[in-house]
PDB file of C-alpha atoms in Angstrom:
ATOM      1  CA  MET A 211      49.837 226.904 128.418  1.00  0.00           C
ATOM      2  CA  ALA A 212      49.395 225.945 132.030  1.00  0.00           C
ATOM      3  CA  GLY A 213      52.534 226.247 134.164  1.00  0.00           C
ATOM      4  CA  ASN A 214      55.927 225.347 132.738  1.00  0.00           C
ATOM      5  CA  THR A 215      54.812 222.037 131.241  1.00  0.00           C
ATOM      6  CA  PRO A 216      55.415 221.959 127.463  1.00  0.00           C
ATOM      7  CA  GLU A 217      52.400 220.879 125.482  1.00  0.00           C
ATOM      8  CA  HIS A 218      51.807 219.373 122.076  1.00  0.00           C
ATOM      9  CA  GLN A 219      49.913 221.403 119.522  1.00  0.00           C
ATOM     10  CA  ASP A 220      46.860 219.227 120.160  1.00  0.00           C
ATOM     11  CA  ASN A 221      46.838 220.439 123.798  1.00  0.00           C
ATOM     12  CA  ASN A 222      47.726 217.031 125.250  1.00  0.00           C
ATOM     13  CA  PRO A 223      50.295 217.715 127.949  1.00  0.00           C
ATOM     14  CA  ILE A 224      53.537 215.768 127.852  1.00  0.00           C
ATOM     15  CA  LYS A 225      53.596 213.215 130.639  1.00  0.00           C
ATOM     16  CA  THR A 226      56.437 213.266 133.113  1.00  0.00           C
ATOM     17  CA  PRO A 227      58.239 209.946 133.658  1.00  0.00           C
ATOM     18  CA  GLU A 228      56.357 209.552 136.941  1.00  0.00           C
ATOM     19  CA  GLN A 229      53.002 209.849 135.129  1.00  0.00           C
ATOM     20  CA  GLN A 230      53.866 207.205 132.547  1.00  0.00           C
ATOM     21  CA  HIS A 231      53.334 203.507 132.930  1.00  0.00           C
ATOM     22  CA  PRO A 232      56.751 201.713 133.115  1.00  0.00           C
ATOM     23  CA  TRP A 233      55.986 199.855 129.874  1.00  0.00           C
ATOM     24  CA  GLU A 234      55.129 203.115 128.122  1.00  0.00           C
ATOM     25  CA  ARG A 235      58.311 204.760 129.436  1.00  0.00           C
ATOM     26  CA  ARG A 236      60.520 201.839 128.252  1.00  0.00           C
ATOM     27  CA  THR A 237      58.819 201.733 124.849  1.00  0.00           C
ATOM     28  CA  GLU A 238      59.214 205.470 124.307  1.00  0.00           C
ATOM     29  CA  ARG A 239      62.850 205.351 125.417  1.00  0.00           C
ATOM     30  CA  TRP A 240      63.457 202.530 122.934  1.00  0.00           C
ATOM     31  CA  LEU A 241      61.646 204.440 120.184  1.00  0.00           C
ATOM     32  CA  TRP A 242      63.623 207.598 120.925  1.00  0.00           C
ATOM     33  CA  ASN A 243      66.930 205.725 120.943  1.00  0.00           C
ATOM     34  CA  SER A 244      66.075 204.112 117.596  1.00  0.00           C
ATOM     35  CA  ARG A 245      67.161 207.408 116.033  1.00  0.00           C
ATOM     36  CA  PHE A 246      70.719 206.082 116.405  1.00  0.00           C
ATOM     37  CA  LEU A 247      69.963 203.719 113.510  1.00  0.00           C
ATOM     38  CA  VAL A 248      70.881 206.623 111.236  1.00  0.00           C
ATOM     39  CA  MET A 249      74.478 206.032 112.292  1.00  0.00           C
ATOM     40  CA  LEU A 250      74.319 203.094 109.860  1.00  0.00           C
ATOM     41  CA  ALA A 251      74.128 205.760 107.146  1.00  0.00           C
ATOM     42  CA  VAL A 252      76.330 208.404 108.788  1.00  0.00           C
ATOM     43  CA  VAL A 253      79.474 206.345 109.409  1.00  0.00           C
ATOM     44  CA  PRO A 254      79.672 204.752 105.919  1.00  0.00           C
ATOM     45  CA  SER A 255      78.970 208.154 104.326  1.00  0.00           C
ATOM     46  CA  LEU A 256      81.870 209.700 106.200  1.00  0.00           C
ATOM     47  CA  LEU A 257      84.134 206.736 105.396  1.00  0.00           C
ATOM     48  CA  GLY A 258      83.148 206.954 101.729  1.00  0.00           C
ATOM     49  CA  SER A 259      83.897 210.676 101.803  1.00  0.00           C
ATOM     50  CA  VAL A 260      87.363 210.048 103.238  1.00  0.00           C
ATOM     51  CA  CYS A 261      88.025 207.427 100.539  1.00  0.00           C
ATOM     52  CA  LEU A 262      86.918 209.761  97.765  1.00  0.00           C
ATOM     53  CA  PHE A 263      88.996 212.660  99.114  1.00  0.00           C
ATOM     54  CA  ALA A 264      92.012 210.328  99.190  1.00  0.00           C
ATOM     55  CA  VAL A 265      91.366 209.086  95.631  1.00  0.00           C
ATOM     56  CA  GLY A 266      90.904 212.641  94.307  1.00  0.00           C
ATOM     57  CA  THR A 267      94.077 213.800  96.029  1.00  0.00           C
ATOM     58  CA  ILE A 268      96.100 210.854  94.719  1.00  0.00           C
ATOM     59  CA  ASP A 269      94.770 211.557  91.216  1.00  0.00           C
ATOM     60  CA  ILE A 270      95.884 215.199  91.480  1.00  0.00           C
ATOM     61  CA  PHE A 271      99.328 214.121  92.708  1.00  0.00           C
ATOM     62  CA  LYS A 272      99.581 211.784  89.696  1.00  0.00           C
ATOM     63  CA  VAL A 273      98.723 214.695  87.387  1.00  0.00           C
ATOM     64  CA  VAL A 274     101.352 216.876  89.070  1.00  0.00           C
ATOM     65  CA  ALA A 275     103.942 214.076  88.847  1.00  0.00           C
ATOM     66  CA  GLY A 276     103.124 213.517  85.167  1.00  0.00           C
ATOM     67  CA  THR A 277     103.366 217.247  84.429  1.00  0.00           C
ATOM     68  CA  LEU A 278     106.703 217.584  86.217  1.00  0.00           C
ATOM     69  CA  SER A 279     107.987 214.478  84.464  1.00  0.00           C
ATOM     70  CA  TYR A 280     106.911 215.851  81.076  1.00  0.00           C
ATOM     71  CA  TYR A 281     108.413 219.318  81.477  1.00  0.00           C
ATOM     72  CA  LEU A 282     111.456 218.642  83.648  1.00  0.00           C
ATOM     73  CA  PHE A 283     112.596 215.232  82.483  1.00  0.00           C
ATOM     74  CA  GLY A 284     111.252 215.113  78.929  1.00  0.00           C
ATOM     75  CA  SER A 285     108.868 212.185  79.393  1.00  0.00           C
ATOM     76  CA  ASP A 286     107.633 210.469  76.236  1.00  0.00           C
ATOM     77  CA  ALA A 287     103.987 210.554  77.346  1.00  0.00           C
ATOM     78  CA  ASP A 288     102.207 213.658  76.051  1.00  0.00           C
ATOM     79  CA  ILE A 289     100.129 215.164  78.848  1.00  0.00           C
ATOM     80  CA  HIS A 290      98.178 217.664  76.745  1.00  0.00           C
ATOM     81  CA  ASP A 291      95.341 215.283  75.881  1.00  0.00           C
ATOM     82  CA  THR A 292      94.836 213.963  79.405  1.00  0.00           C
ATOM     83  CA  LEU A 293      95.740 216.832  81.757  1.00  0.00           C
ATOM     84  CA  VAL A 294      92.422 218.720  81.784  1.00  0.00           C
ATOM     85  CA  PRO A 295      90.170 215.620  81.781  1.00  0.00           C
ATOM     86  CA  ASP A 296      92.179 214.084  84.661  1.00  0.00           C
ATOM     87  CA  ILE A 297      91.838 217.246  86.750  1.00  0.00           C
ATOM     88  CA  ILE A 298      88.124 217.482  85.954  1.00  0.00           C
ATOM     89  CA  VAL A 299      87.644 213.875  87.084  1.00  0.00           C
ATOM     90  CA  ALA A 300      89.445 214.668  90.360  1.00  0.00           C
ATOM     91  CA  VAL A 301      87.227 217.718  90.949  1.00  0.00           C
ATOM     92  CA  ASP A 302      84.158 215.559  90.269  1.00  0.00           C
ATOM     93  CA  ILE A 303      85.403 213.023  92.826  1.00  0.00           C
ATOM     94  CA  TYR A 304      85.881 215.831  95.371  1.00  0.00           C
ATOM     95  CA  LEU A 305      82.321 217.060  94.788  1.00  0.00           C
ATOM     96  CA  ILE A 306      80.884 213.590  95.377  1.00  0.00           C
ATOM     97  CA  ALA A 307      82.992 213.372  98.562  1.00  0.00           C
ATOM     98  CA  ILE A 308      81.480 216.679  99.674  1.00  0.00           C
ATOM     99  CA  VAL A 309      77.974 215.317  99.006  1.00  0.00           C
ATOM    100  CA  LEU A 310      78.703 212.341 101.265  1.00  0.00           C
ATOM    101  CA  LEU A 311      80.153 214.629 103.931  1.00  0.00           C
ATOM    102  CA  ILE A 312      77.171 216.989 103.900  1.00  0.00           C
ATOM    103  CA  PHE A 313      74.781 214.030 103.931  1.00  0.00           C
ATOM    104  CA  GLY A 314      76.493 212.243 106.810  1.00  0.00           C
ATOM    105  CA  LEU A 315      76.877 215.280 109.027  1.00  0.00           C
ATOM    106  CA  GLY A 316      73.451 216.649 108.111  1.00  0.00           C
ATOM    107  CA  VAL A 317      71.681 213.397 108.959  1.00  0.00           C
ATOM    108  CA  TYR A 318      73.634 213.189 112.225  1.00  0.00           C
ATOM    109  CA  ARG A 319      72.617 216.743 113.144  1.00  0.00           C
ATOM    110  CA  LEU A 320      68.968 216.196 112.277  1.00  0.00           C
ATOM    111  CA  PHE A 321      68.452 212.850 113.993  1.00  0.00           C
ATOM    112  CA  VAL A 322      71.111 212.396 116.667  1.00  0.00           C
ATOM    113  CA  SER A 323      72.515 215.660 117.977  1.00  0.00           C
ATOM    114  CA  ARG A 324      73.500 219.158 116.983  1.00  0.00           C
ATOM    115  CA  ILE A 325      77.171 219.614 116.184  1.00  0.00           C
ATOM    116  CA  ASP A 326      77.931 222.264 118.775  1.00  0.00           C
ATOM    117  CA  ILE A 327      81.340 223.299 117.432  1.00  0.00           C
ATOM    118  CA  ALA A 328      79.896 223.871 113.947  1.00  0.00           C
ATOM    119  CA  GLU A 329      77.003 225.913 115.307  1.00  0.00           C
ATOM    120  CA  ALA A 330      79.295 227.987 117.503  1.00  0.00           C
ATOM    121  CA  SER A 331      81.652 228.799 114.638  1.00  0.00           C
ATOM    122  CA  ASN A 332      79.182 229.584 111.839  1.00  0.00           C
ATOM    123  CA  ARG A 333      75.409 229.162 111.874  1.00  0.00           C
ATOM    124  CA  LYS A 334      75.259 229.218 108.035  1.00  0.00           C
ATOM    125  CA  HIS A 335      77.858 226.474 107.602  1.00  0.00           C
ATOM    126  CA  PRO A 336      76.782 223.804 105.079  1.00  0.00           C
ATOM    127  CA  PHE A 337      76.734 221.182 107.834  1.00  0.00           C
ATOM    128  CA  ASN A 338      74.168 223.133 109.860  1.00  0.00           C
ATOM    129  CA  VAL A 339      70.850 222.020 108.466  1.00  0.00           C
ATOM    130  CA  ALA A 340      67.508 222.609 110.124  1.00  0.00           C
ATOM    131  CA  SER A 341      65.321 220.209 108.127  1.00  0.00           C
ATOM    132  CA  LEU A 342      65.416 217.353 105.656  1.00  0.00           C
ATOM    133  CA  ASP A 343      64.339 219.780 102.925  1.00  0.00           C
ATOM    134  CA  GLN A 344      67.322 222.011 103.655  1.00  0.00           C
ATOM    135  CA  LEU A 345      69.658 218.984 103.640  1.00  0.00           C
ATOM    136  CA  LYS A 346      68.176 217.822 100.327  1.00  0.00           C
ATOM    137  CA  ASP A 347      68.600 221.318  98.888  1.00  0.00           C
ATOM    138  CA  LYS A 348      72.269 221.538  99.902  1.00  0.00           C
ATOM    139  CA  ILE A 349      73.002 218.108  98.495  1.00  0.00           C
ATOM    140  CA  ALA A 350      71.140 218.943  95.271  1.00  0.00           C
ATOM    141  CA  ARG A 351      73.292 222.036  94.756  1.00  0.00           C
ATOM    142  CA  VAL A 352      76.512 220.046  95.010  1.00  0.00           C
ATOM    143  CA  VAL A 353      75.119 217.286  92.790  1.00  0.00           C
ATOM    144  CA  ILE A 354      74.211 219.881  90.164  1.00  0.00           C
ATOM    145  CA  LEU A 355      77.786 221.174  90.289  1.00  0.00           C
ATOM    146  CA  ALA A 356      79.062 217.610  89.870  1.00  0.00           C
ATOM    147  CA  VAL A 357      76.798 217.158  86.828  1.00  0.00           C
ATOM    148  CA  ILE A 358      78.100 220.413  85.359  1.00  0.00           C
ATOM    149  CA  ILE A 359      81.694 219.269  85.903  1.00  0.00           C
ATOM    150  CA  GLU A 360      80.850 215.948  84.243  1.00  0.00           C
ATOM    151  CA  PHE A 361      79.298 217.862  81.335  1.00  0.00           C
ATOM    152  CA  PHE A 362      82.458 219.967  81.076  1.00  0.00           C
ATOM    153  CA  ARG A 363      84.591 216.807  80.986  1.00  0.00           C
ATOM    154  CA  ALA A 364      82.464 215.422  78.159  1.00  0.00           C
ATOM    155  CA  VAL A 365      82.693 218.728  76.273  1.00  0.00           C
ATOM    156  CA  VAL A 366      86.497 218.717  76.464  1.00  0.00           C
ATOM    157  CA  ASP A 367      86.567 215.463  74.495  1.00  0.00           C
ATOM    158  CA  ILE A 368      84.062 216.535  71.813  1.00  0.00           C
ATOM    159  CA  ARG A 369      85.224 216.733  68.222  1.00  0.00           C
ATOM    160  CA  PHE A 370      82.716 218.570  66.045  1.00  0.00           C
ATOM    161  CA  ALA A 371      81.700 216.769  62.869  1.00  0.00           C
ATOM    162  CA  THR A 372      79.150 219.330  61.699  1.00  0.00           C
ATOM    163  CA  PRO A 373      78.242 222.938  62.517  1.00  0.00           C
ATOM    164  CA  LEU A 374      75.017 221.595  64.041  1.00  0.00           C
ATOM    165  CA  ASP A 375      77.118 219.882  66.751  1.00  0.00           C
ATOM    166  CA  ALA A 376      78.504 223.269  67.767  1.00  0.00           C
ATOM    167  CA  ILE A 377      74.965 224.690  67.946  1.00  0.00           C
ATOM    168  CA  TYR A 378      73.885 221.800  70.176  1.00  0.00           C
ATOM    169  CA  LEU A 379      76.868 222.465  72.437  1.00  0.00           C
ATOM    170  CA  ALA A 380      76.007 226.164  72.612  1.00  0.00           C
ATOM    171  CA  LEU A 381      72.393 225.360  73.503  1.00  0.00           C
ATOM    172  CA  SER A 382      73.549 222.940  76.202  1.00  0.00           C
ATOM    173  CA  VAL A 383      75.833 225.564  77.734  1.00  0.00           C
ATOM    174  CA  LEU A 384      72.991 228.100  77.574  1.00  0.00           C
ATOM    175  CA  ALA A 385      70.650 225.643  79.347  1.00  0.00           C
ATOM    176  CA  LEU A 386      73.247 225.055  82.087  1.00  0.00           C
ATOM    177  CA  ALA A 387      73.752 228.787  82.536  1.00  0.00           C
ATOM    178  CA  ALA A 388      69.996 229.305  82.803  1.00  0.00           C
ATOM    179  CA  ALA A 389      69.751 226.505  85.386  1.00  0.00           C
ATOM    180  CA  LEU A 390      72.533 228.064  87.469  1.00  0.00           C
ATOM    181  CA  TYR A 391      70.866 231.468  87.234  1.00  0.00           C
ATOM    182  CA  LEU A 392      67.501 230.092  88.333  1.00  0.00           C
ATOM    183  CA  MET A 393      69.183 228.180  91.147  1.00  0.00           C
ATOM    184  CA  SER A 394      70.867 231.355  92.369  1.00  0.00           C
ATOM    185  CA  LEU A 395      67.534 233.236  92.336  1.00  0.00           C
ATOM    186  CA  GLY A 396      66.099 230.703  94.750  1.00  0.00           C
ATOM    187  CA  HIS A 397      68.975 231.178  97.181  1.00  0.00           C
ATOM    188  CA  LYS A 398      69.511 234.936  97.253  1.00  0.00           C
ATOM    189  CA  ASP A 399      68.582 235.150 100.926  1.00  0.00           C
ATOM    190  CA  GLU A 400      71.321 232.709 102.027  1.00  0.00           C
TER     191      GLU A 400
END
């Protein structure tokens, strides 16, 4: 490299603003600022995340209120059939909220600006992503957890009609365990 001027990999030096034609400078500034279009995805993702966190929390409070009502005040509604599925649904809602949060903050960091406070506190924080592939990978992990939670919710409601149904359930659980194991092998270094 000649001097302190950064160069592209194809050895074309980056022009200083004084070397650029005014039209070229304005066009490149406009192109560079177009990265702020991702805010159309970031803001709704964060708002959706807030909504889902609120819904999940309200659902948990309803479960707690129903449980207290059942045990302390002798409510007529039996909570035993709905307690676990309701909590599982709330956890699933929280996981989807986390996906939206990771997506929104990850896209912001990749296209707009680094989140300095997150980088200063913990470089390996889920919001600190270095590439779209890393963002996709982090989102995929949470989505897989959400699918597993959804599978667990479906399993809670299963009533076995034949022994073959139990074998299918066992094979499904084995397949999920294998998927989690393989997923953990790919992320040992993190």
